GROMACS .gro file of C-alpha atoms in nm:
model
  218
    1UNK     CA    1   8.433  10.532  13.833
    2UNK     CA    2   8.095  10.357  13.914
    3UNK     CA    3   8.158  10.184  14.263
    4UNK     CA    4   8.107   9.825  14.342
    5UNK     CA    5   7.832   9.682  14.506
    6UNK     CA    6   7.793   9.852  14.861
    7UNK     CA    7   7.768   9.631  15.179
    8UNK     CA    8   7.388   9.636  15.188
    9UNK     CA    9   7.375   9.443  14.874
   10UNK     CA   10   7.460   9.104  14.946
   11UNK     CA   11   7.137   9.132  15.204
   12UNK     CA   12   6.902   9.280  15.001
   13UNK     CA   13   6.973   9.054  14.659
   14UNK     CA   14   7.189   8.811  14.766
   15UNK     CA   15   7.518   8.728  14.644
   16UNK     CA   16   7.408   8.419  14.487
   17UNK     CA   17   7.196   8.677  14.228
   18UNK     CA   18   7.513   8.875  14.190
   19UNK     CA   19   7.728   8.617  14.062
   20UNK     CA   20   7.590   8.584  13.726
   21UNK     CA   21   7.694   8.944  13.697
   22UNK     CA   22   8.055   8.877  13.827
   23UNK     CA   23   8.115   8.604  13.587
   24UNK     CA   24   7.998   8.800  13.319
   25UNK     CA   25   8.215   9.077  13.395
   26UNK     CA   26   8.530   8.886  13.483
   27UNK     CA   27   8.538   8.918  13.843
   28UNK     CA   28   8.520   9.238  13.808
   29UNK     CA   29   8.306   9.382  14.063
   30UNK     CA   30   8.268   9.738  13.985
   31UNK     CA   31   8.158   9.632  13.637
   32UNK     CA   32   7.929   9.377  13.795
   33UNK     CA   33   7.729   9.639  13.962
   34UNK     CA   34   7.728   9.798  13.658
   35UNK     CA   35   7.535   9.577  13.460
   36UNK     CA   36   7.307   9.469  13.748
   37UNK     CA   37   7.167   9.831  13.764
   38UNK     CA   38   7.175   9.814  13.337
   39UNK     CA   39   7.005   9.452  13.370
   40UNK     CA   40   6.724   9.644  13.539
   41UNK     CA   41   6.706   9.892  13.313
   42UNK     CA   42   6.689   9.720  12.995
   43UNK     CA   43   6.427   9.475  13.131
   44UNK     CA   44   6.213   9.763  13.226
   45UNK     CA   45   6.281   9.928  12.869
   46UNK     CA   46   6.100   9.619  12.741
   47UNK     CA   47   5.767   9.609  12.946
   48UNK     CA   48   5.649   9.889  12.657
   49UNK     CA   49   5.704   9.624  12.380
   50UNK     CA   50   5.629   9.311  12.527
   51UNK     CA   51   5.293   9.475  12.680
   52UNK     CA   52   5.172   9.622  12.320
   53UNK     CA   53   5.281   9.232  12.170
   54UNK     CA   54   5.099   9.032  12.465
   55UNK     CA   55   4.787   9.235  12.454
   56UNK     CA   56   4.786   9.242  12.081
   57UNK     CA   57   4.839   8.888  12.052
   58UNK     CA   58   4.584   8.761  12.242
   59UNK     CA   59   4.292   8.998  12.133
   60UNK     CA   60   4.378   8.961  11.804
   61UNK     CA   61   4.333   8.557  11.876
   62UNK     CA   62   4.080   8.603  12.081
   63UNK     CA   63   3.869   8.783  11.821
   64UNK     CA   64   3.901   8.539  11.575
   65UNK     CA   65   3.836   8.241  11.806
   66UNK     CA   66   3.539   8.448  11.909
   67UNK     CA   67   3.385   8.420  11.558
   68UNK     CA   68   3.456   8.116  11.459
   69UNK     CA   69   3.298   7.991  11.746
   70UNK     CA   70   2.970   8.246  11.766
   71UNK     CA   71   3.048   8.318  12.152
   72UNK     CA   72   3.264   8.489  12.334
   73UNK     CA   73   3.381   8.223  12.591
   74UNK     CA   74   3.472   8.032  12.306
   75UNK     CA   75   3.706   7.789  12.524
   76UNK     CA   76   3.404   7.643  12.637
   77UNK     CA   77   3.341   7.460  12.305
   78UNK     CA   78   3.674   7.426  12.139
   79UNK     CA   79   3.866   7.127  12.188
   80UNK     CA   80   4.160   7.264  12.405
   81UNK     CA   81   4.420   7.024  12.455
   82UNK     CA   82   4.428   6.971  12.837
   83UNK     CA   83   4.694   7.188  12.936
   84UNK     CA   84   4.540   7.441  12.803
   85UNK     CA   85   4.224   7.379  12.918
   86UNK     CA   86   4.376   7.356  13.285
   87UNK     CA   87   4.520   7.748  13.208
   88UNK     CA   88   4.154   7.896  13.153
   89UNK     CA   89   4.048   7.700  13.458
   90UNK     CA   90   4.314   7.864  13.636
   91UNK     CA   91   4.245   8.209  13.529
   92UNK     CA   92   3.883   8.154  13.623
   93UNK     CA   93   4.023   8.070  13.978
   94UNK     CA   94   4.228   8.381  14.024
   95UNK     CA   95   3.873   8.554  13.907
   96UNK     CA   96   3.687   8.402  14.168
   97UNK     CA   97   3.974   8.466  14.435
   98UNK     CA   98   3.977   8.777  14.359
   99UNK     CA   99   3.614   8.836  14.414
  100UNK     CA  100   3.516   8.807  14.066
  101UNK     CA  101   3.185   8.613  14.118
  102UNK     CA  102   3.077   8.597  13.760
  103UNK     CA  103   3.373   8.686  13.514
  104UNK     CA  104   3.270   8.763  13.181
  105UNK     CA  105   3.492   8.643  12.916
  106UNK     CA  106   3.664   8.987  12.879
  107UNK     CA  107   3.760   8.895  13.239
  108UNK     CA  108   3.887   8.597  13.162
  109UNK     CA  109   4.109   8.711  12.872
  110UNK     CA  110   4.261   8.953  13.046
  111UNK     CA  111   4.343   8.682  13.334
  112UNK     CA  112   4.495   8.428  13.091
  113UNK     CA  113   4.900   8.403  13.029
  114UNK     CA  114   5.086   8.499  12.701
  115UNK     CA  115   5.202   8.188  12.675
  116UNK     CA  116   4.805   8.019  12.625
  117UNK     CA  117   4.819   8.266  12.318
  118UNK     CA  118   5.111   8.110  12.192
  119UNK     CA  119   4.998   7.769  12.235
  120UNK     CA  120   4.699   7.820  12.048
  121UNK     CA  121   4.935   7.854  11.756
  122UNK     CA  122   5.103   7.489  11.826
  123UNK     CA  123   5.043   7.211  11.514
  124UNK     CA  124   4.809   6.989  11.738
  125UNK     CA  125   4.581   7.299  11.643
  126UNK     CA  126   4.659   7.319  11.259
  127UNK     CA  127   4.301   7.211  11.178
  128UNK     CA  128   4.106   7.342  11.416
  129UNK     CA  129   4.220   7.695  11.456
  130UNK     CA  130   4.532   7.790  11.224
  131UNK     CA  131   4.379   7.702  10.913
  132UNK     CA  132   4.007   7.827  10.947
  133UNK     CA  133   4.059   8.109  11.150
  134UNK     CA  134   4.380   8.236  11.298
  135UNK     CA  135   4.586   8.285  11.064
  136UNK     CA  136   4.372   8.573  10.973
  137UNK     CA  137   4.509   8.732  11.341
  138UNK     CA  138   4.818   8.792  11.133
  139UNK     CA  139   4.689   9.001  10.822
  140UNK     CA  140   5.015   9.120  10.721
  141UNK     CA  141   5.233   8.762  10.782
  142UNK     CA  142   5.273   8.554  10.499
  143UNK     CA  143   5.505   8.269  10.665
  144UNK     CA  144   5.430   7.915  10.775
  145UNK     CA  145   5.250   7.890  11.139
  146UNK     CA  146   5.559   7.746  11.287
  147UNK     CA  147   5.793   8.012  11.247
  148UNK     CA  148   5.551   8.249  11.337
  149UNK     CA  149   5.506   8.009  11.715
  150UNK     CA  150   5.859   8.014  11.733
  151UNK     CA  151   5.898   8.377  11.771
  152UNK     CA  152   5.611   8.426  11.985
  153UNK     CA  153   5.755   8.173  12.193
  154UNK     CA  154   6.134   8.278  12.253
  155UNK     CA  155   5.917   8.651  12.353
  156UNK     CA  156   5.688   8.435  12.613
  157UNK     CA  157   6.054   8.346  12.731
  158UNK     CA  158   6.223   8.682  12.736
  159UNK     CA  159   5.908   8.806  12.938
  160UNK     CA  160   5.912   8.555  13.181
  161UNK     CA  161   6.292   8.603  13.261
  162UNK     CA  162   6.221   8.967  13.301
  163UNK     CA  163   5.930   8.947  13.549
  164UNK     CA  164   6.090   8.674  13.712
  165UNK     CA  165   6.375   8.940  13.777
  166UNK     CA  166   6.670   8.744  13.616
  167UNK     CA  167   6.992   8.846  13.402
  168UNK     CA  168   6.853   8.887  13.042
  169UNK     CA  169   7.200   9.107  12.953
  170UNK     CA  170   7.321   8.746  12.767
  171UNK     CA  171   7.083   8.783  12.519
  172UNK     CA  172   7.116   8.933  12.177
  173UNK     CA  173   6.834   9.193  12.293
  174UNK     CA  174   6.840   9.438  11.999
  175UNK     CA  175   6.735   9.091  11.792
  176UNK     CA  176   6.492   9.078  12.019
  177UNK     CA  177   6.363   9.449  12.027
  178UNK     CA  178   6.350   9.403  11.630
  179UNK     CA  179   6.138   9.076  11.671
  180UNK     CA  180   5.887   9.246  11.905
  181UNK     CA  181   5.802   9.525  11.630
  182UNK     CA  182   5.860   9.271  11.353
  183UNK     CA  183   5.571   9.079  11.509
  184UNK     CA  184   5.365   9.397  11.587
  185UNK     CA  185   5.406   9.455  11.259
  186UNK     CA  186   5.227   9.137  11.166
  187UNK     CA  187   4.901   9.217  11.391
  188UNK     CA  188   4.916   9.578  11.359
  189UNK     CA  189   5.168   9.835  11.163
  190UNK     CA  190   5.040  10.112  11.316
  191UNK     CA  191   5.093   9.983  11.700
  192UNK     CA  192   5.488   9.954  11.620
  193UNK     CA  193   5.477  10.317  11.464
  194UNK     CA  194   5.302  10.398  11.804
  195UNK     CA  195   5.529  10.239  12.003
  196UNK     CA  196   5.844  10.369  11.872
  197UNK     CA  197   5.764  10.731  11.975
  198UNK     CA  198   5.790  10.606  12.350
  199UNK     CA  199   5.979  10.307  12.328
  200UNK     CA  200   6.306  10.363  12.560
  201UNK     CA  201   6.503  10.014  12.457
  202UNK     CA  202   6.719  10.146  12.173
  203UNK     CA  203   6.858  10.470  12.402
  204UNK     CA  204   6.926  10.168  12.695
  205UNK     CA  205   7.103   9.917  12.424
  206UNK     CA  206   7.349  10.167  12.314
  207UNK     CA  207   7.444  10.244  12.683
  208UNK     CA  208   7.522   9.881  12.749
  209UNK     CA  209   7.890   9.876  13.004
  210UNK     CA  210   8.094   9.849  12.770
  211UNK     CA  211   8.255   9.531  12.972
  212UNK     CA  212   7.949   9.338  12.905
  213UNK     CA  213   7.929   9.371  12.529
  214UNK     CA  214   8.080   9.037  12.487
  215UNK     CA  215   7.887   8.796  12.637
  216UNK     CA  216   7.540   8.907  12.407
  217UNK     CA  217   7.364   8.566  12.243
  218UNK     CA  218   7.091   8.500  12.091
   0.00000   0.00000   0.00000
Protein backbone atom coordinates (compact mmCIF):
# COMPACT_ATOMS: atom_id res chain seq x y z
CA UNK A 1 0.00 0.00 0.00
CA UNK A 2 1.58 3.28 -1.39
CA UNK A 3 0.99 5.91 1.48
CA UNK A 4 -0.67 9.21 1.13
CA UNK A 5 0.88 12.34 0.83
CA UNK A 6 3.22 12.91 3.97
CA UNK A 7 2.89 16.18 6.04
CA UNK A 8 5.71 17.97 4.22
CA UNK A 9 3.72 18.00 1.11
CA UNK A 10 1.16 20.47 1.43
CA UNK A 11 4.40 22.99 2.03
CA UNK A 12 6.48 22.03 -0.54
CA UNK A 13 3.59 21.78 -3.53
CA UNK A 14 0.79 23.09 -2.06
CA UNK A 15 -2.46 21.60 -1.61
CA UNK A 16 -4.03 23.69 -4.13
CA UNK A 17 -1.59 21.53 -6.82
CA UNK A 18 -2.75 18.39 -5.13
CA UNK A 19 -6.29 18.71 -5.67
CA UNK A 20 -6.43 18.04 -9.25
CA UNK A 21 -5.00 14.71 -8.21
CA UNK A 22 -7.68 14.13 -5.45
CA UNK A 23 -10.50 14.77 -7.73
CA UNK A 24 -9.16 12.59 -10.16
CA UNK A 25 -8.78 9.86 -7.84
CA UNK A 26 -12.03 10.22 -5.92
CA UNK A 27 -10.89 11.63 -2.80
CA UNK A 28 -8.84 9.16 -2.51
CA UNK A 29 -5.67 10.29 -1.14
CA UNK A 30 -3.38 7.43 -1.24
CA UNK A 31 -4.21 7.11 -4.92
CA UNK A 32 -3.71 10.84 -5.29
CA UNK A 33 -0.14 10.59 -4.35
CA UNK A 34 0.02 7.98 -6.56
CA UNK A 35 -0.52 9.61 -9.66
CA UNK A 36 1.26 12.84 -8.61
CA UNK A 37 4.59 10.86 -8.42
CA UNK A 38 3.25 8.95 -11.99
CA UNK A 39 2.30 12.61 -13.34
CA UNK A 40 6.01 13.28 -12.93
CA UNK A 41 7.08 10.45 -14.39
CA UNK A 42 5.24 10.32 -17.50
CA UNK A 43 5.98 14.02 -18.20
CA UNK A 44 9.61 13.32 -17.86
CA UNK A 45 9.17 10.09 -20.17
CA UNK A 46 8.18 12.65 -22.81
CA UNK A 47 11.11 15.25 -22.79
CA UNK A 48 12.92 12.36 -25.20
CA UNK A 49 10.09 12.77 -27.81
CA UNK A 50 9.07 16.16 -27.62
CA UNK A 51 12.97 17.23 -27.68
CA UNK A 52 13.78 15.01 -30.99
CA UNK A 53 10.12 16.71 -32.52
CA UNK A 54 11.00 20.45 -31.39
CA UNK A 55 14.52 20.34 -32.62
CA UNK A 56 13.53 18.54 -35.73
CA UNK A 57 10.84 20.80 -36.46
CA UNK A 58 12.42 23.84 -36.41
CA UNK A 59 15.73 22.92 -38.30
CA UNK A 60 13.96 21.26 -40.70
CA UNK A 61 11.95 24.83 -41.17
CA UNK A 62 14.64 26.63 -40.63
CA UNK A 63 16.59 25.05 -43.49
CA UNK A 64 14.13 25.57 -45.91
CA UNK A 65 13.38 29.19 -44.92
CA UNK A 66 17.12 29.52 -45.12
CA UNK A 67 17.09 28.80 -48.90
CA UNK A 68 14.39 30.29 -50.01
CA UNK A 69 15.55 33.31 -48.66
CA UNK A 70 19.58 33.03 -49.60
CA UNK A 71 20.54 33.94 -45.82
CA UNK A 72 20.56 32.50 -42.85
CA UNK A 73 18.74 35.15 -40.67
CA UNK A 74 16.09 34.81 -43.00
CA UNK A 75 13.47 36.55 -40.51
CA UNK A 76 15.06 39.59 -41.39
CA UNK A 77 13.44 39.70 -44.88
CA UNK A 78 10.35 37.61 -44.67
CA UNK A 79 7.21 39.17 -43.92
CA UNK A 80 6.54 37.80 -40.34
CA UNK A 81 3.28 38.60 -39.12
CA UNK A 82 3.94 40.76 -35.99
CA UNK A 83 3.64 38.35 -33.36
CA UNK A 84 5.99 36.55 -34.72
CA UNK A 85 8.22 39.04 -35.47
CA UNK A 86 7.98 40.22 -31.68
CA UNK A 87 9.19 36.25 -30.78
CA UNK A 88 12.62 36.60 -32.76
CA UNK A 89 13.01 39.99 -31.15
CA UNK A 90 12.60 38.36 -27.97
CA UNK A 91 14.97 35.60 -28.50
CA UNK A 92 17.52 38.15 -29.64
CA UNK A 93 16.95 39.79 -26.14
CA UNK A 94 17.55 36.71 -24.06
CA UNK A 95 20.89 36.53 -26.46
CA UNK A 96 22.01 39.77 -25.53
CA UNK A 97 21.06 39.20 -21.71
CA UNK A 98 22.79 36.50 -21.68
CA UNK A 99 25.95 38.02 -22.91
CA UNK A 100 25.52 37.07 -26.39
CA UNK A 101 26.85 40.31 -28.03
CA UNK A 102 26.54 39.26 -31.59
CA UNK A 103 24.27 36.05 -31.99
CA UNK A 104 24.58 34.40 -35.14
CA UNK A 105 21.48 33.00 -36.50
CA UNK A 106 22.29 29.45 -35.22
CA UNK A 107 22.01 31.38 -31.92
CA UNK A 108 19.00 32.65 -32.55
CA UNK A 109 17.30 29.40 -33.62
CA UNK A 110 18.20 27.69 -30.90
CA UNK A 111 16.70 30.68 -28.64
CA UNK A 112 13.32 30.73 -30.44
CA UNK A 113 10.05 28.73 -28.99
CA UNK A 114 8.39 25.60 -30.60
CA UNK A 115 5.52 27.26 -30.89
CA UNK A 116 7.21 30.15 -33.66
CA UNK A 117 7.80 26.80 -35.65
CA UNK A 118 4.36 26.00 -35.56
CA UNK A 119 3.15 29.29 -36.49
CA UNK A 120 5.13 29.44 -39.45
CA UNK A 121 2.81 26.70 -40.64
CA UNK A 122 -0.51 28.97 -39.99
CA UNK A 123 -2.68 29.87 -43.49
CA UNK A 124 -1.76 33.68 -43.25
CA UNK A 125 1.59 31.99 -44.54
CA UNK A 126 0.08 29.66 -47.33
CA UNK A 127 1.78 31.78 -50.03
CA UNK A 128 4.68 32.83 -48.74
CA UNK A 129 6.19 29.83 -47.08
CA UNK A 130 3.87 26.57 -47.26
CA UNK A 131 3.56 26.49 -50.83
CA UNK A 132 7.15 27.46 -52.14
CA UNK A 133 9.11 26.06 -49.58
CA UNK A 134 7.99 24.30 -46.46
CA UNK A 135 6.15 21.86 -47.29
CA UNK A 136 9.26 20.29 -48.52
CA UNK A 137 10.28 20.18 -44.41
CA UNK A 138 7.84 17.30 -44.48
CA UNK A 139 9.24 14.89 -47.29
CA UNK A 140 7.34 12.00 -46.24
CA UNK A 141 3.67 13.94 -45.39
CA UNK A 142 1.29 13.97 -48.01
CA UNK A 143 -1.73 15.80 -46.05
CA UNK A 144 -3.11 19.32 -46.26
CA UNK A 145 -0.95 22.05 -44.16
CA UNK A 146 -3.69 22.38 -41.67
CA UNK A 147 -3.83 19.11 -40.27
CA UNK A 148 -0.33 18.89 -40.23
CA UNK A 149 -0.47 22.67 -37.80
CA UNK A 150 -2.95 21.06 -35.86
CA UNK A 151 -0.85 18.34 -34.58
CA UNK A 152 2.14 20.32 -34.12
CA UNK A 153 0.08 22.52 -32.19
CA UNK A 154 -1.85 20.24 -29.56
CA UNK A 155 2.35 18.93 -29.02
CA UNK A 156 3.37 22.84 -28.45
CA UNK A 157 0.48 22.35 -25.81
CA UNK A 158 1.38 19.07 -24.21
CA UNK A 159 5.01 20.56 -23.83
CA UNK A 160 4.07 23.56 -22.31
CA UNK A 161 1.84 21.79 -19.62
CA UNK A 162 4.75 19.59 -18.88
CA UNK A 163 7.43 22.26 -18.31
CA UNK A 164 5.00 24.33 -16.71
CA UNK A 165 4.78 21.30 -14.17
CA UNK A 166 0.96 20.63 -14.45
CA UNK A 167 -1.33 17.35 -14.42
CA UNK A 168 -1.06 16.01 -18.05
CA UNK A 169 -2.44 12.32 -16.59
CA UNK A 170 -6.10 13.58 -18.30
CA UNK A 171 -4.83 13.25 -21.50
CA UNK A 172 -5.07 10.38 -23.88
CA UNK A 173 -1.07 10.29 -23.77
CA UNK A 174 -0.39 7.05 -25.70
CA UNK A 175 -2.38 9.17 -28.69
CA UNK A 176 -0.07 11.48 -28.04
CA UNK A 177 3.23 9.34 -27.83
CA UNK A 178 1.93 7.88 -31.32
CA UNK A 179 1.53 11.51 -32.74
CA UNK A 180 5.07 12.52 -31.68
CA UNK A 181 6.68 9.54 -33.82
CA UNK A 182 3.90 9.87 -36.38
CA UNK A 183 5.21 13.39 -36.93
CA UNK A 184 8.94 12.34 -36.65
CA UNK A 185 8.09 10.18 -39.07
CA UNK A 186 7.13 12.96 -41.42
CA UNK A 187 10.63 14.94 -41.00
CA UNK A 188 12.70 12.03 -40.43
CA UNK A 189 11.94 8.00 -40.26
CA UNK A 190 15.04 7.25 -39.03
CA UNK A 191 14.90 9.77 -35.83
CA UNK A 192 11.63 7.76 -34.57
CA UNK A 193 13.57 4.36 -35.17
CA UNK A 194 16.28 6.17 -33.03
CA UNK A 195 14.19 7.22 -30.55
CA UNK A 196 12.35 4.16 -29.79
CA UNK A 197 15.50 2.31 -28.57
CA UNK A 198 15.56 4.89 -25.55
CA UNK A 199 12.25 6.13 -25.43
CA UNK A 200 10.87 5.27 -21.72
CA UNK A 201 6.95 6.47 -22.33
CA UNK A 202 5.43 3.15 -23.35
CA UNK A 203 7.09 1.14 -20.04
CA UNK A 204 5.51 4.45 -17.88
CA UNK A 205 1.89 4.23 -19.80
CA UNK A 206 1.37 0.69 -18.95
CA UNK A 207 2.19 1.40 -15.22
CA UNK A 208 -0.48 4.06 -15.05
CA UNK A 209 -2.48 3.57 -11.06
CA UNK A 210 -4.77 1.72 -12.06
CA UNK A 211 -7.38 4.29 -10.23
CA UNK A 212 -6.56 6.86 -12.74
CA UNK A 213 -7.25 4.94 -15.92
CA UNK A 214 -10.56 6.53 -16.22
CA UNK A 215 -10.26 9.94 -16.45
CA UNK A 216 -7.68 9.65 -19.88
CA UNK A 217 -9.01 12.27 -22.86
CA UNK A 218 -7.85 13.33 -25.64
Amino acid sequence: MVPGPPEWFGRTFSTPRFEPYLRASSGDATSAWRLYRWNIEVSEAFYGPLHCLEIGLRNAEHDRLRSRYGRADWWTVAPLRQHDSCKITKALEDLRRKGVRAPSADDVVAATTFGLWVSLLSRAYDRHFWVPTLHRAFPHYSGGREPLRDNLQSMVLLRNRIMHHEPIHHRHLSADHAKIHRLLGYLQPPVSTWLKGFDRVPGILARRPVKARGDESA
